C-alpha positions as MATLAB code, in Angstrom:
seq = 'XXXXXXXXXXXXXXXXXXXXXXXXXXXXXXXXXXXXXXXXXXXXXXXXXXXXXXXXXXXXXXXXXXXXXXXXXXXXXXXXXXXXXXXXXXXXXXXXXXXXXXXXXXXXXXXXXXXXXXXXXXXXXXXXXXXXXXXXXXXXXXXXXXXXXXXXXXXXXXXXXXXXXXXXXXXXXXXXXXXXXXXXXXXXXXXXXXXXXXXXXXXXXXXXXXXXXXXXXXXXXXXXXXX';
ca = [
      -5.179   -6.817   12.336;
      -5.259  -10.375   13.232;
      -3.019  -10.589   15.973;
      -3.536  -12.136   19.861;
      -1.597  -13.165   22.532;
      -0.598  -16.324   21.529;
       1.692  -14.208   19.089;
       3.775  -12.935   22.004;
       5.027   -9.975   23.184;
       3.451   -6.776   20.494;
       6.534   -4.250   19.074;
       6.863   -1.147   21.080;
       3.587    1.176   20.569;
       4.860    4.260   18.296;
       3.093    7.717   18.795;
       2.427    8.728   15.269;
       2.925   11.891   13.975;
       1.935   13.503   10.506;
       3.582   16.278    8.512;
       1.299   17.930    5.834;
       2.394   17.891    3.247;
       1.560   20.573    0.170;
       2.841   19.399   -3.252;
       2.138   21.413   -6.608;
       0.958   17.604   -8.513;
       0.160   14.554   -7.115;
       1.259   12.242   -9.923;
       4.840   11.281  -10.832;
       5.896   10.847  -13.824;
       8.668    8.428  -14.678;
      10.435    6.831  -17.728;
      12.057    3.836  -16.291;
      12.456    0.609  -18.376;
      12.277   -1.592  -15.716;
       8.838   -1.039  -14.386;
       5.197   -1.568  -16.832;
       3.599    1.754  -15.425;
       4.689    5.478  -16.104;
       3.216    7.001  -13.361;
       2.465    6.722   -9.142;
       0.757    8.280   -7.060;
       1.889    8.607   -3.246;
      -0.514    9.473   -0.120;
       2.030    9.060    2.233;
       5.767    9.227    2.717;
       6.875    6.787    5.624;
       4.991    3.773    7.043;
       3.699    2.532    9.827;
       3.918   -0.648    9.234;
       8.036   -0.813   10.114;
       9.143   -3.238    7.790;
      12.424   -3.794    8.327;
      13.271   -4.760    4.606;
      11.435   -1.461    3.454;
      13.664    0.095    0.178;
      11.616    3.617    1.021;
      13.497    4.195    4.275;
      16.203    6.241    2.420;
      13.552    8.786    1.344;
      13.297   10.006    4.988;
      16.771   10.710    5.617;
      17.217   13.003    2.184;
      14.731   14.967    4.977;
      17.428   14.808    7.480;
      15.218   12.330    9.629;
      16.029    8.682   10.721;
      15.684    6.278    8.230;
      14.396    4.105   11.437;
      11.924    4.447   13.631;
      11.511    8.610   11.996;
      10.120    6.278    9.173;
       7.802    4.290   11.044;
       6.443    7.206   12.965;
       6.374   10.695   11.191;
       4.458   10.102    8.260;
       3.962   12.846    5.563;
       0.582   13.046    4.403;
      -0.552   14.671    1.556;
      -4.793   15.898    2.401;
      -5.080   18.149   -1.106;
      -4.655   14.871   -3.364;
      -7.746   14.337   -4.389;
      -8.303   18.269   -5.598;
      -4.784   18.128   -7.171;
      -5.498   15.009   -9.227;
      -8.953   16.136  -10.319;
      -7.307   19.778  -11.818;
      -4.243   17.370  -13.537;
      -6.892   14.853  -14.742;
      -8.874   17.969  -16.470;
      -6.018   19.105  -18.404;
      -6.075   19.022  -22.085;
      -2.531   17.907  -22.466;
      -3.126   14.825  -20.168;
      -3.420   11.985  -21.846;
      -4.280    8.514  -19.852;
      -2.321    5.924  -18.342;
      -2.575    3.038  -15.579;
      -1.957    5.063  -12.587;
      -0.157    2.784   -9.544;
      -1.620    3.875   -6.489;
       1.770    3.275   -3.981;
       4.932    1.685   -4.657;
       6.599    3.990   -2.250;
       4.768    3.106    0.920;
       1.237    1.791    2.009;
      -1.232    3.325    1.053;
      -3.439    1.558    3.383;
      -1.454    1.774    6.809;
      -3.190    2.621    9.916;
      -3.226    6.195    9.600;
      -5.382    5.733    6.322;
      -8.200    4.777    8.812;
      -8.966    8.720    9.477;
      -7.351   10.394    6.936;
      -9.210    8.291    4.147;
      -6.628    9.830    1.311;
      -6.701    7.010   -0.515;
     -10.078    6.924   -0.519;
     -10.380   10.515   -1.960;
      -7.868    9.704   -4.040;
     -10.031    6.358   -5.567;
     -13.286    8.623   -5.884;
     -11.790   10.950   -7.963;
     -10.187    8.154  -10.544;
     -13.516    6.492   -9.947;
     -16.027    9.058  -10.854;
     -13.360    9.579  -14.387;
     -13.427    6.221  -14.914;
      -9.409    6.275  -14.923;
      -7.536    2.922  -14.801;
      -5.750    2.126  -11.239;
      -3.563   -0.477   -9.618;
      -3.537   -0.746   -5.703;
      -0.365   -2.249   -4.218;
      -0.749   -3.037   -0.328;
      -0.316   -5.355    2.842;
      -3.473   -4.287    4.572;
      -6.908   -5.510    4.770;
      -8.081   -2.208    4.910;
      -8.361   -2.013    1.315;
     -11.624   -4.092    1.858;
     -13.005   -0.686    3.529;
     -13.395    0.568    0.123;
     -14.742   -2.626   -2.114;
     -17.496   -0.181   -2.963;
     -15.092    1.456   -4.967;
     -13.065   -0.733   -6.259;
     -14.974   -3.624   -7.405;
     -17.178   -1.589   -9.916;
     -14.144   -0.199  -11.691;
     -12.663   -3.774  -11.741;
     -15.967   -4.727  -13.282;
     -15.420   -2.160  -15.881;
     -11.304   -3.377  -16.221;
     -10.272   -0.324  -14.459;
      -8.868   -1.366  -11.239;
      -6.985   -4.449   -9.574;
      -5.340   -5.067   -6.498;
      -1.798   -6.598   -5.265;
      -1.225   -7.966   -1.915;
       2.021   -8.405   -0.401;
       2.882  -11.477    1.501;
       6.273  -12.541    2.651;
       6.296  -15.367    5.287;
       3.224  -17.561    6.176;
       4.901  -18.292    9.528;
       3.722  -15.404   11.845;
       6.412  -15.402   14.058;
       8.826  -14.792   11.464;
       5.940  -12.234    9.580;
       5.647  -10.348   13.004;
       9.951   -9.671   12.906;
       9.989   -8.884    9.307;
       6.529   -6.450    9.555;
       5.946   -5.793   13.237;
       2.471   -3.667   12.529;
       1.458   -4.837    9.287;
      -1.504   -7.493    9.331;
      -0.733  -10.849    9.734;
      -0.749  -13.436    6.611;
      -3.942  -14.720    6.829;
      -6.106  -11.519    7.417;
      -4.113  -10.689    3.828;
      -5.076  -14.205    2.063;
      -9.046  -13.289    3.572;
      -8.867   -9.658    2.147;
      -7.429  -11.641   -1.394;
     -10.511  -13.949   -1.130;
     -12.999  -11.382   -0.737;
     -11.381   -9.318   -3.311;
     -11.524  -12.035   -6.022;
     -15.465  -13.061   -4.717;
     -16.320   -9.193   -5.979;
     -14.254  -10.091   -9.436;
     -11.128   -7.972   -8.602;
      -8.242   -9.237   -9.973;
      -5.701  -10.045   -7.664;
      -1.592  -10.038   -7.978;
       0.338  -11.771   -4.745;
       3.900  -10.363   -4.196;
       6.043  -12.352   -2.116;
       9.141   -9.688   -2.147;
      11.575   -9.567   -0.375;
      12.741  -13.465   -0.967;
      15.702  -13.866    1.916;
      17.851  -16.722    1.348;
      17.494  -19.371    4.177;
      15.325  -17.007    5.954;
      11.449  -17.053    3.956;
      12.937  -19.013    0.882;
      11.951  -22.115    1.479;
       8.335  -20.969    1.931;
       8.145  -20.055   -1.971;
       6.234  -22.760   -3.311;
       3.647  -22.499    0.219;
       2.984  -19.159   -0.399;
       2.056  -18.989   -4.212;
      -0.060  -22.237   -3.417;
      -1.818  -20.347   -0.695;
      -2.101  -17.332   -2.805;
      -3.527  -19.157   -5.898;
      -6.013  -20.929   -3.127;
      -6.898  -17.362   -2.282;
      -7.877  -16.273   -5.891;
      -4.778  -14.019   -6.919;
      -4.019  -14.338  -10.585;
];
């Protein structure tokens, strides 16, 4: 993921382990003001990227698990999403929407690399030509460009990148085992050379702490390509 030596010391390895998961639907439904989509869906519960600043940390401990390092490393995985989402697509009483592909946690962590949910999950939406928004921090999402950058050419897909410090000391504190910055700006530059449209999010902004890197990291993202 971009890392060396010259980065220092790595973050403790974690032994991963994933919980299937069986839910009755795969989308949710919500009616929040606040937000400009009505509906997610979720591969994964828990991350392994560890970022400290994470808001889905709580979700683990309404399991009676640590809201720490339980997060990082017992991730709930949900292998019938694909199946589920093509029976709730078929319905007649679905009518559709911009689904958001995350917003709880990434959907392209490491244990995507195997598991390829995601990936089920886009061939599905693909093959019904159903809009889609991908929100990650991992260059993995380049894995499946095959995917994504003929429904972008149709308007039915684009792709948000998170970014939060260009200083890698300070990204590798914040997000011990995401990627680091730059393999993120690459992944935005490919993305926009195969006419995906690209959104940068710089969340969270920490007073005194990333802050003053606002204006360097929209430059760098515009440089990239994102929108």
């Amino acid at each position: 993921d971009g890392w060396n030596s010259e980065d220092g010391a790595p973050p403790p390895p974690l032994r991963t382990e994933t919980i299937v998961e069986r839910p009755k639907t795969i989308i949710t439904f919500n009616t929040s003001p606040d937000i400009s989509f009505d509906r997610t869906i979720n591969p994964y519960k828990g991350c392994e990227h560890g970022c400290i600043y994470c808001f889905a940390r709580p979700n683990h401990a309404y399991r009676g698990l640590s809201a720490g390092i339980d997060f990082e490393s017992k991730i709930f995985v949900k292998p019938g999403a694909a199946s589920l989402l093509e029976k709730e697509l078929a319905k007649k009483s679905y009518k559709p929407g911009l689904i958001m592909l995350a917003g709880d946690t990434d959907i392209y962590q490491p244990v995507e690399r195997d598991l390829k949910i995601t990936r089920s999950i886009l061939e599905v939406l693909a093959a019904c030509n159903h809009p889609v928004a991908l929100i990650t921090k991992s260059a993995l999402v380049l894995r499946d460009l095959d995917l994504i950058a003929p429904m972008a050419a149709k308007g039915l897909a684009s792709v948000a990148l998170s970014v939060t410090s260009l200083d890698r000391k300070l990204s590798r504190a914040m997000e011990p085992r995401a990627p680091t910055p730059q393999k993120r700006f690459e992944a935005m530059r490919v993305l926009t050379s195969e006419g995906v449209p690209v959104t940068a999010m710089t969340a969270p902004i920490i007073p005194a702490l990333n802050d003053p890197e606002m204006e360097a990291l929209l430059e760098a993202s515009a440089e990239a390509g994102a929108k």
